[in-house]
CSV table of C-alpha atoms and ligand atoms in Angstrom, one decimal:
chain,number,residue,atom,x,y,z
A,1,UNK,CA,-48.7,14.4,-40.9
A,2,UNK,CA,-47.8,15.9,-37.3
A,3,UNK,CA,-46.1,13.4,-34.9
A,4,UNK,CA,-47.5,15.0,-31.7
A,5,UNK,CA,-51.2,13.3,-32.1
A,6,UNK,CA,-52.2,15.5,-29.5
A,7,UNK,CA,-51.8,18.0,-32.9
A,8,UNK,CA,-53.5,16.2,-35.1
A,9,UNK,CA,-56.7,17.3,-36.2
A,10,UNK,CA,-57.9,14.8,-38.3
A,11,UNK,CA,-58.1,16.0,-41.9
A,12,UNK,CA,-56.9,13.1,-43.6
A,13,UNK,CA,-54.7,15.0,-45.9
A,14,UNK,CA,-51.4,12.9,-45.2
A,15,UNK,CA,-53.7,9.9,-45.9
A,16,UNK,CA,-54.7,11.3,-49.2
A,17,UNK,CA,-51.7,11.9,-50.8
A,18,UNK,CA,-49.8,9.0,-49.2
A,19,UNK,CA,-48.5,7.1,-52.5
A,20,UNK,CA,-47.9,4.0,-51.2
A,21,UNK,CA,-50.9,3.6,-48.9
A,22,UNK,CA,-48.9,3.4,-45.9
A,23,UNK,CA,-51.2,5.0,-44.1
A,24,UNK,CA,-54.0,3.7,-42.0
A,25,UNK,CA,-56.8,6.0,-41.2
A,26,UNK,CA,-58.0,4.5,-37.6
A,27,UNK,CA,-59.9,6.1,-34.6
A,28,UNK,CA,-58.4,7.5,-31.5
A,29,UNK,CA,-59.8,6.9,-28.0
A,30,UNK,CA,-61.2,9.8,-27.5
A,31,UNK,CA,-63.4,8.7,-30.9
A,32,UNK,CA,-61.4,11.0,-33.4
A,33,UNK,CA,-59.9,9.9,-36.6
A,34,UNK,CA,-56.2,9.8,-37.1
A,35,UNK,CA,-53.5,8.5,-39.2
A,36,UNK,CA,-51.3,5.3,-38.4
A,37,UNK,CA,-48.2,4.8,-40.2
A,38,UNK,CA,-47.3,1.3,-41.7
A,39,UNK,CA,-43.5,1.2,-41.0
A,40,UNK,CA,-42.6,-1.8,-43.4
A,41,UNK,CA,-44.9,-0.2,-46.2
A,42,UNK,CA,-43.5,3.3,-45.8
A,43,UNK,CA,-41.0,4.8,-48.4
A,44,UNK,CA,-40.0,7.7,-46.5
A,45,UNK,CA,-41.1,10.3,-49.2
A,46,UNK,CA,-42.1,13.5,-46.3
A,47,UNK,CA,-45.4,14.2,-48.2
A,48,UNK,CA,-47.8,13.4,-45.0
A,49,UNK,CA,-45.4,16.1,-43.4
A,50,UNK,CA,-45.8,18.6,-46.2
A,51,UNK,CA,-49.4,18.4,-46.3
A,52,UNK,CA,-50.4,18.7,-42.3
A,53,UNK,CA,-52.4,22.0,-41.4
A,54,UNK,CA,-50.2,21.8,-38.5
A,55,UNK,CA,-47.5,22.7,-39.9
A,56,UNK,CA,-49.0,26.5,-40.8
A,57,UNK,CA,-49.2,29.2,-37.9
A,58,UNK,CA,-51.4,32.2,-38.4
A,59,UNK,CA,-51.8,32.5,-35.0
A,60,UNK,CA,-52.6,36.2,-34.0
A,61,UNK,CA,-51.5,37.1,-37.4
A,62,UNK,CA,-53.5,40.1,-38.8
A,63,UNK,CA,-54.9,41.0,-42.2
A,64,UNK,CA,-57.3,43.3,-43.9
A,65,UNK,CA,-60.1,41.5,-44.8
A,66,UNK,CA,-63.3,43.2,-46.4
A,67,UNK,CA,-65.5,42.7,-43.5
A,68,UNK,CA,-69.8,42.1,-43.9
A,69,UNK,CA,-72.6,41.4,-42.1
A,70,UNK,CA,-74.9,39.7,-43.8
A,71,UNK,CA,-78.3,38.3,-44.3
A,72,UNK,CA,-80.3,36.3,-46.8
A,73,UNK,CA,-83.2,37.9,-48.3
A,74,UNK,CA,-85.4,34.7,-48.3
A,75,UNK,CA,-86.7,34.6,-45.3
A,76,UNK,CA,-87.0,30.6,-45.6
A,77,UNK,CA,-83.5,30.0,-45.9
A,78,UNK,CA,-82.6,32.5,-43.0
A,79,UNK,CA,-84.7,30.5,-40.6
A,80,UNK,CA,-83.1,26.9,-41.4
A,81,UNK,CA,-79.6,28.5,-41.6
A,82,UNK,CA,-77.4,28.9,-38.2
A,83,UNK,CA,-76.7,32.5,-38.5
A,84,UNK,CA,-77.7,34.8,-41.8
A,85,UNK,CA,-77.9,32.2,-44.7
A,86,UNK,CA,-74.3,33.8,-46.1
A,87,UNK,CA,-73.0,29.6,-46.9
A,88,UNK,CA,-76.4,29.6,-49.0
A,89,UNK,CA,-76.1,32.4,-51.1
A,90,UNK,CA,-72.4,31.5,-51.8
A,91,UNK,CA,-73.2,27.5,-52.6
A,92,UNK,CA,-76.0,29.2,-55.1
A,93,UNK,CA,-73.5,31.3,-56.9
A,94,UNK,CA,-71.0,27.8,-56.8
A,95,UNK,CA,-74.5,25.4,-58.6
A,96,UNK,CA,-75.7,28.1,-60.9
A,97,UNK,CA,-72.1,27.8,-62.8
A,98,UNK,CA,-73.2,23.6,-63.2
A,99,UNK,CA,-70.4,23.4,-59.6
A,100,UNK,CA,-70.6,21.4,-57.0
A,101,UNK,CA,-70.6,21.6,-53.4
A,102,UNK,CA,-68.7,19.6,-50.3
A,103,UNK,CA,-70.5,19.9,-46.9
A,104,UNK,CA,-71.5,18.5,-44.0
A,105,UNK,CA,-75.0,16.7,-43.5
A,106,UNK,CA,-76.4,14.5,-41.1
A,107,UNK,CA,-77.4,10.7,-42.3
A,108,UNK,CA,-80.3,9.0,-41.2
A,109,UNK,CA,-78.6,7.8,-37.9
A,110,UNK,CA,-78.0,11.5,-37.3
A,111,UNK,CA,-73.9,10.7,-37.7
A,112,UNK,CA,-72.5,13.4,-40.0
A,113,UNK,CA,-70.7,12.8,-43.1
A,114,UNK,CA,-69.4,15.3,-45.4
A,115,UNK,CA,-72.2,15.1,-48.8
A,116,UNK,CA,-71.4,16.3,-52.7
A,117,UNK,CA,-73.9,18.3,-53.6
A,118,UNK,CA,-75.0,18.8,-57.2
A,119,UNK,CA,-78.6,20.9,-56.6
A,120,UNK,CA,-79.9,22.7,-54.2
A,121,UNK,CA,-82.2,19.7,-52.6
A,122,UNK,CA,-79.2,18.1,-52.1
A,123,UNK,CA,-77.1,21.2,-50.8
A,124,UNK,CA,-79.6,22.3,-48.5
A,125,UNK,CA,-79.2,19.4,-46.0
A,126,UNK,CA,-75.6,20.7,-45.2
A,127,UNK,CA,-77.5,24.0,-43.7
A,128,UNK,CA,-76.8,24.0,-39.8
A,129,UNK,CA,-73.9,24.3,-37.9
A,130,UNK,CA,-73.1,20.4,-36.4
A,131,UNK,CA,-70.9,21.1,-33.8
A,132,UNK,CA,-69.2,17.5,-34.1
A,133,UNK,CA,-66.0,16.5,-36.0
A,134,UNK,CA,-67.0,15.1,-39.3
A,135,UNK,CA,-64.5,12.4,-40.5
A,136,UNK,CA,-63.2,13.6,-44.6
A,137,UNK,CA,-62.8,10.3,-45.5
A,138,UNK,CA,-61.9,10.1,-49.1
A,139,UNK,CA,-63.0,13.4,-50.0
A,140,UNK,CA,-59.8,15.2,-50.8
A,141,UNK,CA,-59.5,13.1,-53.6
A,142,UNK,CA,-63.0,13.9,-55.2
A,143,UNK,CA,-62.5,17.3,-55.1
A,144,UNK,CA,-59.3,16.7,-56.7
A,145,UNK,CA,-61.2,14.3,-59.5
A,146,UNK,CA,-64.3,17.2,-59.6
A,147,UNK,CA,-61.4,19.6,-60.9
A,148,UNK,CA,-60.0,17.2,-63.0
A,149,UNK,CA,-63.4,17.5,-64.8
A,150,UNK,CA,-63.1,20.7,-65.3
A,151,UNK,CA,-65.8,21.4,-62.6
A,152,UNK,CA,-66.3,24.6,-60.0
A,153,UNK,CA,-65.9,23.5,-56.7
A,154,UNK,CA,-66.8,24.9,-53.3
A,155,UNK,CA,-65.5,23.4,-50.3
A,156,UNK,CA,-66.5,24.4,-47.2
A,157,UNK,CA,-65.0,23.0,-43.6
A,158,UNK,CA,-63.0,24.4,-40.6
A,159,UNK,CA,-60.3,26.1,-40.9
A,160,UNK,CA,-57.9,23.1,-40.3
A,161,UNK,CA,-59.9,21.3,-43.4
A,162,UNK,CA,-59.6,23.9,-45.9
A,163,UNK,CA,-55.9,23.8,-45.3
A,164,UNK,CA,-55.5,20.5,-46.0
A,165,UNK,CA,-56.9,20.6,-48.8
A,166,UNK,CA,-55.1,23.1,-50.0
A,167,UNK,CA,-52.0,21.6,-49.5
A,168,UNK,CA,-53.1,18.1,-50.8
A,169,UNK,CA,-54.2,19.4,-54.0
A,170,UNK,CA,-50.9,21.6,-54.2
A,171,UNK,CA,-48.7,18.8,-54.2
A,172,UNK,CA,-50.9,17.2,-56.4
A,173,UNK,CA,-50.5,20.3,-58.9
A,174,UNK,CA,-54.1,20.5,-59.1
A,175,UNK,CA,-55.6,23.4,-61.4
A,176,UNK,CA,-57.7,25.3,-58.8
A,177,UNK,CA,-58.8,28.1,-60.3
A,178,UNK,CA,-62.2,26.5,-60.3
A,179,UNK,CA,-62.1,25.8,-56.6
A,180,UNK,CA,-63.7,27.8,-53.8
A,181,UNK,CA,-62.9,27.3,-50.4
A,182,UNK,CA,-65.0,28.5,-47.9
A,183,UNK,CA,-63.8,28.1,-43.9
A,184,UNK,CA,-65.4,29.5,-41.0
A,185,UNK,CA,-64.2,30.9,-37.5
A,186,UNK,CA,-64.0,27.8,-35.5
A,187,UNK,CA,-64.1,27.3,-31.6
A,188,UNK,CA,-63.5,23.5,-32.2
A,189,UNK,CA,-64.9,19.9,-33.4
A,190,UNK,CA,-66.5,17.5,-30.5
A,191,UNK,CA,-65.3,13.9,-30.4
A,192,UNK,CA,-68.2,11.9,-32.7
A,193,UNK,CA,-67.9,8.8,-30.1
A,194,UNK,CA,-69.3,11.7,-27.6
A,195,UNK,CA,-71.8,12.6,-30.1
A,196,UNK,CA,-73.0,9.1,-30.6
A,197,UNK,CA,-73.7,8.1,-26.8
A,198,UNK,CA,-75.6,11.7,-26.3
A,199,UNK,CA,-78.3,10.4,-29.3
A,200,UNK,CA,-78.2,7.3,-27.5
A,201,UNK,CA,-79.2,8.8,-24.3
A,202,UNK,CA,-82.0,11.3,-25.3
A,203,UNK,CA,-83.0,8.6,-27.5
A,204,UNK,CA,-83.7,6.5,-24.4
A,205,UNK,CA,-84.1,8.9,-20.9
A,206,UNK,CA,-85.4,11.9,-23.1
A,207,UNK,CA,-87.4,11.1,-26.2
A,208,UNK,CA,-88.3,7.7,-24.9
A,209,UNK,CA,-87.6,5.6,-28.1
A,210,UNK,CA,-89.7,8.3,-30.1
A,211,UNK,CA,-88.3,9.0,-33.7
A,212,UNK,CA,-86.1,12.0,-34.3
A,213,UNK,CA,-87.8,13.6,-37.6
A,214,UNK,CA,-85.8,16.5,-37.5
A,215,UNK,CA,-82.7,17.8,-35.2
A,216,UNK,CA,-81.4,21.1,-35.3
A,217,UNK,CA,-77.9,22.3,-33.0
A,218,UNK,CA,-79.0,26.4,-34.1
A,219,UNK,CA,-83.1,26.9,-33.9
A,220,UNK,CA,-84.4,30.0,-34.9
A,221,UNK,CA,-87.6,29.8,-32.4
A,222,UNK,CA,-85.9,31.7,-29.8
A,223,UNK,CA,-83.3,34.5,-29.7
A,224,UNK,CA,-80.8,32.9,-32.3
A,225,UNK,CA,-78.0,33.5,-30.1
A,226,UNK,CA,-79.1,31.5,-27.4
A,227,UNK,CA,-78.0,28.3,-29.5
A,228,UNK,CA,-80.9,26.1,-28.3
A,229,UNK,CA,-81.3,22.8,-30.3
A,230,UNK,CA,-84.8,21.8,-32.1
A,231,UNK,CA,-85.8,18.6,-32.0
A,232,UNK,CA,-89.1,17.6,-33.7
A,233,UNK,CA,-90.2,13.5,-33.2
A,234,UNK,CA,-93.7,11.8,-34.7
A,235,UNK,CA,-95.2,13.3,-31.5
A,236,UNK,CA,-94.4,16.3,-32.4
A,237,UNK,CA,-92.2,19.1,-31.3
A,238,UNK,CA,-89.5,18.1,-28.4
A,239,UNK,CA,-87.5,20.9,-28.7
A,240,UNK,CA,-88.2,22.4,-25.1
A,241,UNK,CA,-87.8,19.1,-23.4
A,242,UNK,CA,-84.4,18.5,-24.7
A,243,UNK,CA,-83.0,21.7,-24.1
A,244,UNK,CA,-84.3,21.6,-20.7
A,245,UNK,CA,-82.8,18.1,-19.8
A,246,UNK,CA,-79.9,17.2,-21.9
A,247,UNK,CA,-78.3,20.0,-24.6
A,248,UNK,CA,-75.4,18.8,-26.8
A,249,UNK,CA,-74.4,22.9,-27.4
A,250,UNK,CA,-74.2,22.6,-23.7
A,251,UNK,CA,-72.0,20.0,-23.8
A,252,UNK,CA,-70.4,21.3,-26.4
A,253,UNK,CA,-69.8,24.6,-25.3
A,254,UNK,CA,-67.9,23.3,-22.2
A,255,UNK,CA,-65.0,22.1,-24.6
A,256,UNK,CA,-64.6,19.1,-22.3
A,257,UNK,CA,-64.9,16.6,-26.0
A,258,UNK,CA,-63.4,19.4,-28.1
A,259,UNK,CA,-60.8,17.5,-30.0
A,260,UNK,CA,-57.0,17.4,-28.3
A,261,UNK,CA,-55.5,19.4,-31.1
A,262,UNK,CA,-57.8,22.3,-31.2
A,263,UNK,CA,-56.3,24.0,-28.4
A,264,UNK,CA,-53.8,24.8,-30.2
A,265,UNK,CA,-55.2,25.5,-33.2
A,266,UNK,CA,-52.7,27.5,-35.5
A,267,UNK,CA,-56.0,29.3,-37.4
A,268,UNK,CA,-57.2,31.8,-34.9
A,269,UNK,CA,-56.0,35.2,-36.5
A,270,UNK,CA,-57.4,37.4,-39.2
A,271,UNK,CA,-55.3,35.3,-41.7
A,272,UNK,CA,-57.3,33.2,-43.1
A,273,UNK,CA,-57.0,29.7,-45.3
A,274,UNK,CA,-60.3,30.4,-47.2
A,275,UNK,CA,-61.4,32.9,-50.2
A,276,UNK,CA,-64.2,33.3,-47.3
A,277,UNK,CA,-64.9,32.7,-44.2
A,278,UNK,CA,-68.2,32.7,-42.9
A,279,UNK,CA,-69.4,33.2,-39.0
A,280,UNK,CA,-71.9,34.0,-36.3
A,281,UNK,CA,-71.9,37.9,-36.3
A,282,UNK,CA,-71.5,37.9,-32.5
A,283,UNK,CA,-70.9,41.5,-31.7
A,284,UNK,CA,-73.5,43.1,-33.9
A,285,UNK,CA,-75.4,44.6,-31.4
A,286,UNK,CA,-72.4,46.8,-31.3
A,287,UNK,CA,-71.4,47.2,-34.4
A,288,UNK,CA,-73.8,49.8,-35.2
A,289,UNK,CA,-74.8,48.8,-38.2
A,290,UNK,CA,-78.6,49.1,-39.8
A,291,UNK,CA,-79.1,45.3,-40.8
A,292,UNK,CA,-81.8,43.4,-39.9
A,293,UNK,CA,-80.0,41.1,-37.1
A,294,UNK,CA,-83.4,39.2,-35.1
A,295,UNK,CA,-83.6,36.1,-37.2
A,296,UNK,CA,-79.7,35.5,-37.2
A,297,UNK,CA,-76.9,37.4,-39.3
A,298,UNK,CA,-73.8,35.9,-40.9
A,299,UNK,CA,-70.1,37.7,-40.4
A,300,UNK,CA,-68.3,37.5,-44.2
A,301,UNK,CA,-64.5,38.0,-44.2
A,302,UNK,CA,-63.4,38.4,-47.8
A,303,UNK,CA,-60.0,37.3,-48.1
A,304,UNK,CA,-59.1,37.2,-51.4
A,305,UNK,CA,-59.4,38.4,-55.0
A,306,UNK,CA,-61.5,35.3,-56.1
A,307,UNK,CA,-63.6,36.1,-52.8
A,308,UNK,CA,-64.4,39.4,-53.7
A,309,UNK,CA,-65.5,37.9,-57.2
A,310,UNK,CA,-67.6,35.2,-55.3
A,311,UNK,CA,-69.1,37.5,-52.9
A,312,UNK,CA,-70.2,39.8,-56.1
A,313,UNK,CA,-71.7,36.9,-57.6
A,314,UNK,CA,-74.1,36.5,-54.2
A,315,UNK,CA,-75.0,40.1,-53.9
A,316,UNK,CA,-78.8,39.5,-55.4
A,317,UNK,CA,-79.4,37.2,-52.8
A,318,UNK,CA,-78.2,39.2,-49.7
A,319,UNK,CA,-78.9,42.2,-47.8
A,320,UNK,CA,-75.1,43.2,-46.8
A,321,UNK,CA,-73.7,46.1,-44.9
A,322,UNK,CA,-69.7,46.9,-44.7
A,323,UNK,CA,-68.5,46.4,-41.5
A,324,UNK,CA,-64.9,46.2,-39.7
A,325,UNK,CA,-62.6,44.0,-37.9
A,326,UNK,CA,-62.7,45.6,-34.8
A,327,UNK,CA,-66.5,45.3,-34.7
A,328,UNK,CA,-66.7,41.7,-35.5
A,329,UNK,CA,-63.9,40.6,-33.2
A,330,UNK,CA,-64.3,37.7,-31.5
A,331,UNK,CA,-61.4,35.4,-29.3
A,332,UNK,CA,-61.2,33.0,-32.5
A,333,UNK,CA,-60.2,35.3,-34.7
A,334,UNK,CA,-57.0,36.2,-32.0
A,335,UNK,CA,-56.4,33.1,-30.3
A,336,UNK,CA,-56.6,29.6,-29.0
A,337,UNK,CA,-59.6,28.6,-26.6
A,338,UNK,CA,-57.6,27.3,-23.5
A,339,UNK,CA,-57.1,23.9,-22.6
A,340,UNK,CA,-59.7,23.4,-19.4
A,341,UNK,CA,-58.5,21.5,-16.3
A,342,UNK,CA,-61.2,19.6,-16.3
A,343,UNK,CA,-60.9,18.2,-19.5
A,344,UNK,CA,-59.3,14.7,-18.5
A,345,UNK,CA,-62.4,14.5,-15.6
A,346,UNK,CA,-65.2,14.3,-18.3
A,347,UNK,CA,-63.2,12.0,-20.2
A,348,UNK,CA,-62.6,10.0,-16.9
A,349,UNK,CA,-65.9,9.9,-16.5
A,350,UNK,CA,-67.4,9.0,-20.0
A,351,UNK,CA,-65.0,6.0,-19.9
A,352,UNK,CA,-66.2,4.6,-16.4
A,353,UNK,CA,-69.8,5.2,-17.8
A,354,UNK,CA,-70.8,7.2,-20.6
A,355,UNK,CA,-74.3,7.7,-20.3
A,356,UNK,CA,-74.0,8.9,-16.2
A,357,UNK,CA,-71.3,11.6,-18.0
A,358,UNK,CA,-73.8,12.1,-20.9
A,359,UNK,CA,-76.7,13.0,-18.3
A,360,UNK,CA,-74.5,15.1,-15.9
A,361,UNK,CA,-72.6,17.3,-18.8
A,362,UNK,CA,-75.4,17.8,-21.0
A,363,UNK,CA,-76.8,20.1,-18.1
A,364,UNK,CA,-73.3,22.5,-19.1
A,365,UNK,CA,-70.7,23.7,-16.5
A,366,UNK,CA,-71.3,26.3,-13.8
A,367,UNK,CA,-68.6,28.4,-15.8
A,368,UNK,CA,-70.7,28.6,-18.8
A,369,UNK,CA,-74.3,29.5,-17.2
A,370,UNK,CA,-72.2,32.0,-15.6
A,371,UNK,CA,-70.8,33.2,-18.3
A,372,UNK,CA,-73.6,32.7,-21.4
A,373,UNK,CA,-75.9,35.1,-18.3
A,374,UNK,CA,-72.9,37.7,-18.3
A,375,UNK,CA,-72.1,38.3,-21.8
A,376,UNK,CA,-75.6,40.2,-22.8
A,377,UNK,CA,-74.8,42.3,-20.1
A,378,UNK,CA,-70.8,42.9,-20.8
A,379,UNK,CA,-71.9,43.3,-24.5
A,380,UNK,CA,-74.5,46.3,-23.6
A,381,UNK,CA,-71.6,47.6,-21.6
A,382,UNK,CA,-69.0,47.4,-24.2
A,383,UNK,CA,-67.0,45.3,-22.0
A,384,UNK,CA,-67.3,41.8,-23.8
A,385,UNK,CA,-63.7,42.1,-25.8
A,386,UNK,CA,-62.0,43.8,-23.0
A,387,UNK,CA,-63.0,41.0,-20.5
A,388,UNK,CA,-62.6,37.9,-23.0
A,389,UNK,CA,-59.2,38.9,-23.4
A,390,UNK,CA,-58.4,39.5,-20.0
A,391,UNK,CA,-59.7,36.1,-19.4
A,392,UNK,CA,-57.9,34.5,-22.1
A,393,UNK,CA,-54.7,35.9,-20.9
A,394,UNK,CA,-55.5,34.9,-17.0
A,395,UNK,CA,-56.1,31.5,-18.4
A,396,UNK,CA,-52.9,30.8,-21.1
A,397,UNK,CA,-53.6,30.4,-24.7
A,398,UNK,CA,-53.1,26.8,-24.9
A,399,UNK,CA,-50.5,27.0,-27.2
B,401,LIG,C1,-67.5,23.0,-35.6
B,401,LIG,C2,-67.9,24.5,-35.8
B,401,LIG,C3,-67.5,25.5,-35.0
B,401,LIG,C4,-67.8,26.8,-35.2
B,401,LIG,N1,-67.4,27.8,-34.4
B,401,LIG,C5,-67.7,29.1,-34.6
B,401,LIG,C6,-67.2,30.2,-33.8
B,401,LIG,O1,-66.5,29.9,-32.8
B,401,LIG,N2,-67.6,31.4,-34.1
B,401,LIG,C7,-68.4,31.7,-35.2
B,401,LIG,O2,-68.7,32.9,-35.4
B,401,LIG,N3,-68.8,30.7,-36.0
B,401,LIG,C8,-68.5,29.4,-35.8
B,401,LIG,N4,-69.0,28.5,-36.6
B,401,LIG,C9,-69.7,28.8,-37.8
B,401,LIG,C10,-71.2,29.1,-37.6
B,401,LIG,O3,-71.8,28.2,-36.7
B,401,LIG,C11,-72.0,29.0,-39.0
B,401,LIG,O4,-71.6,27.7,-39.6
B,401,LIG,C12,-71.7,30.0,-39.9
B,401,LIG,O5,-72.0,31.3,-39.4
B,401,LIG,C13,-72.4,29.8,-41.2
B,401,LIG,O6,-73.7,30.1,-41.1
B,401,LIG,P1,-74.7,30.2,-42.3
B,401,LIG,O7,-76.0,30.6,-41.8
B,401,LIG,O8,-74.1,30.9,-43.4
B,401,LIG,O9,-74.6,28.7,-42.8
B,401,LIG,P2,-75.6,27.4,-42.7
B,401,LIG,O10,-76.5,27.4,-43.9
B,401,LIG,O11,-76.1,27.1,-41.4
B,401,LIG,O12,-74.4,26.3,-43.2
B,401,LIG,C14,-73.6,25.6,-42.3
B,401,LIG,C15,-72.3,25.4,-43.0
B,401,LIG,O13,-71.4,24.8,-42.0
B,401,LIG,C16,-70.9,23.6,-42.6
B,401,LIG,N5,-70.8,22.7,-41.5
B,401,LIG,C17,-71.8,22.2,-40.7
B,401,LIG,N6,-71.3,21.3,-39.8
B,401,LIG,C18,-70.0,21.2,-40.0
B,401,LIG,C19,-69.0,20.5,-39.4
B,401,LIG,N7,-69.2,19.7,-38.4
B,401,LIG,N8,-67.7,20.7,-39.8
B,401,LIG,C20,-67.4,21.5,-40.9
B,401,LIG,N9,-68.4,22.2,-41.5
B,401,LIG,C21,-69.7,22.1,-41.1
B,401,LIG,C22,-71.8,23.2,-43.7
B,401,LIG,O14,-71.2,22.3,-44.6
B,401,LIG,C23,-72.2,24.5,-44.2
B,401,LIG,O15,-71.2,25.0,-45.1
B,401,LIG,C24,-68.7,27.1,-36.4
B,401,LIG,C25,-69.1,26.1,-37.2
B,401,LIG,C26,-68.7,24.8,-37.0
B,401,LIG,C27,-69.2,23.7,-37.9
């Protein structure tokens, strides 16, 4: 457990392994789970230390993954998948040895909780990117118990999860050779309180009390980098409307209720916590690769030996193409998104009155319009990595 709580990201590790439940897992007020130590019931033991993500730095560190792009060769699962349907084919190769599967999936409120999946029905409802910090709860300890059974596992998180597992079940001397961990390159979790009013208020101003039957951060109706939202109600589809008058990837994408600790994340480098990490393959249109890319594509780093056995296992279900890091680069995989300045506005404002900040930030910033109408362009140009550094460096790496 980090002290700073500006560095804690939430994973509930310290919580986990606490052994005399000295630990209170409460909510911050920005809307973010943390820990709270109970002084009188705390025996001083340094596990919550020796468990916390925070602790690692692989900053800027480099490594030699093996580096693909791929896509899924059902062309069903492609479309409901954010980028090429790579967590699918994994999670498959996970549930056809009798595995199971830790994800994220929305609940009937549309609040996001992190599932066990056992088939693929149940698996398939943690398909989509939800850019919004899922709280872990108790689930480090049923992946632990899964193992115990002599069960595979695949666990799949950000980076900052994956790690915490880890280290949870290595003080726990946990056999993981059945375990799978899957991570992918994060640009941070938004607060759930943040979340929470902004269904609240397209519920009311937007949909106007329609039902939400179905709600999508990463459609695949339009160009799927765009990252518009779907949104389909009893009426029928709202997806247009929504996107047009309040977008949470908007919001999101701003970073104003990205959670405190992920500016300095200690993750962004080509040293990775999982067997595989899974992504958007951003850059492909220069990659120059042969793949398929319009309905979405998936970047794959293979870390590890029991990656590259995984990633064999998936092979019948993929169309893949070797690619390299230089390609694929993006600024998570190098360093911390920067902390912005206007940060503590929004939060001003969504204090004095949620739904007014809600309305006005769900429109995006000026920066990003900006910058989501440059990139095509810089990309074309060959420009993209030269000028998102140059930015990054103008604006301090937040760490
Ligand atoms: C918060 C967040 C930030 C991301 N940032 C980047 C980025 O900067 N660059 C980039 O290239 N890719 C990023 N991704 C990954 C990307 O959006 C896709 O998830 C990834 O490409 C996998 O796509 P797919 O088609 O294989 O998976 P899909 O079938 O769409 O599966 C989605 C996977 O994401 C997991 N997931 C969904 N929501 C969450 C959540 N809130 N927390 C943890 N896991 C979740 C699910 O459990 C599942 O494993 C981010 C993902 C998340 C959740």
């Amino acid at each position: 457990m980090v002290f700073d709580k500006d560095k804690c990201c939430g994973c509930s590790a310290c919580f986990s392994v606490c052994p005399v439940q000295a630990i209170k897992w409460t909510k911050n007020k920005e809307g973010f789970s943390e820990p709270e130590i109970i002084e009188d019931k705390c025996i001083d033991c340094g596990l919550c230390r020796k468990v916390c993500p925070y602790e690692e730095d692989h900053v800027g560190k480099d490594a030699d993954p093996e580096v693909y792009a791929a896509v899924h060769k059902d062309k069903k699962v492609l479309l409901k998948s954010s980028s090429g349907g790579a967590f699918t084919a994994l999670s498959d190769a996970v549930l056809r040895q009798g595995g199971v599967v830790y994800g994220v999936e929305f609940d009937r409120e549309y609040g996001l909780v992190y599932g066990r999946a056992s088939d693929k029905k149940r698996r398939s409802r943690f398909r989509g990117s939800k850019y919004v910090q899922c709280d872990p709860g108790i689930v480090y300890r049923q992946v632990e118990k899964d193992l115990k059974d002599g069960k595979a596992v695949m666990f799949t998180g950000t980076p900052c999860y994956v790690s915490g597992l880890k280290k949870f079940l290595s003080v726990r001397k946990a056999d993981t050779e059945k375990l799978f961990l899957c991570d992918n390159i994060c640009h941070g979790a938004a607060s759930p309180m943040v979340w929470k009013e902004y269904l609240r208020y397209i519920r009311s101003n937007v949909l106007k009390g329609k039902t939400v039957k179905m709600l999508s951060m990463r459609s695949k109706k339009t160009k799927w980098q765009k990252q518009y939202m779907d949104c389909i109600t009893e009426y029928g589809d709202e997806s247009h409307l929504l996107n047009k008058k309040a977008s949470w990837n908007k919001l999101y994408l701003t970073t104003y209720a990205t959670r405190k600790s992920c500016f300095s994340c200690p993750f962004t480098g080509y040293e990775r916590v999982g067997d595989i990490t899974v992504a958007d393959y951003w850059n492909i249109e220069n990659a120059k690769l042969y793949i398929d890319y319009k309905s979405g594509v998936s970047l794959l780093l293979i870390n590890t030996a029991k990656g590259k056995e995984w990633f064999a296992q998936c092979e019948k279900d993929l169309i893949y193409e070797k690619s390299d890091k230089k390609s694929c680069w993006q600024i998570h995989l190098e360093r911390q998104q920067p902390i912005s300045s206007k940060r503590s506005v929004f939060w001003e404002d969504f204090r004095k009155d949620s739904q007014k900040a809600i309305a006005r930030y769900s429109k995006g910033s000026l920066f990003n319009v900006i910058s989501r109408g440059i990139t095509p362009i810089l990309r074309k140009l060959g420009l993209y990595t030269f000028a998102v550094n140059l930015f990054g460096r103008v604006k301090g790496s937040g760490k």
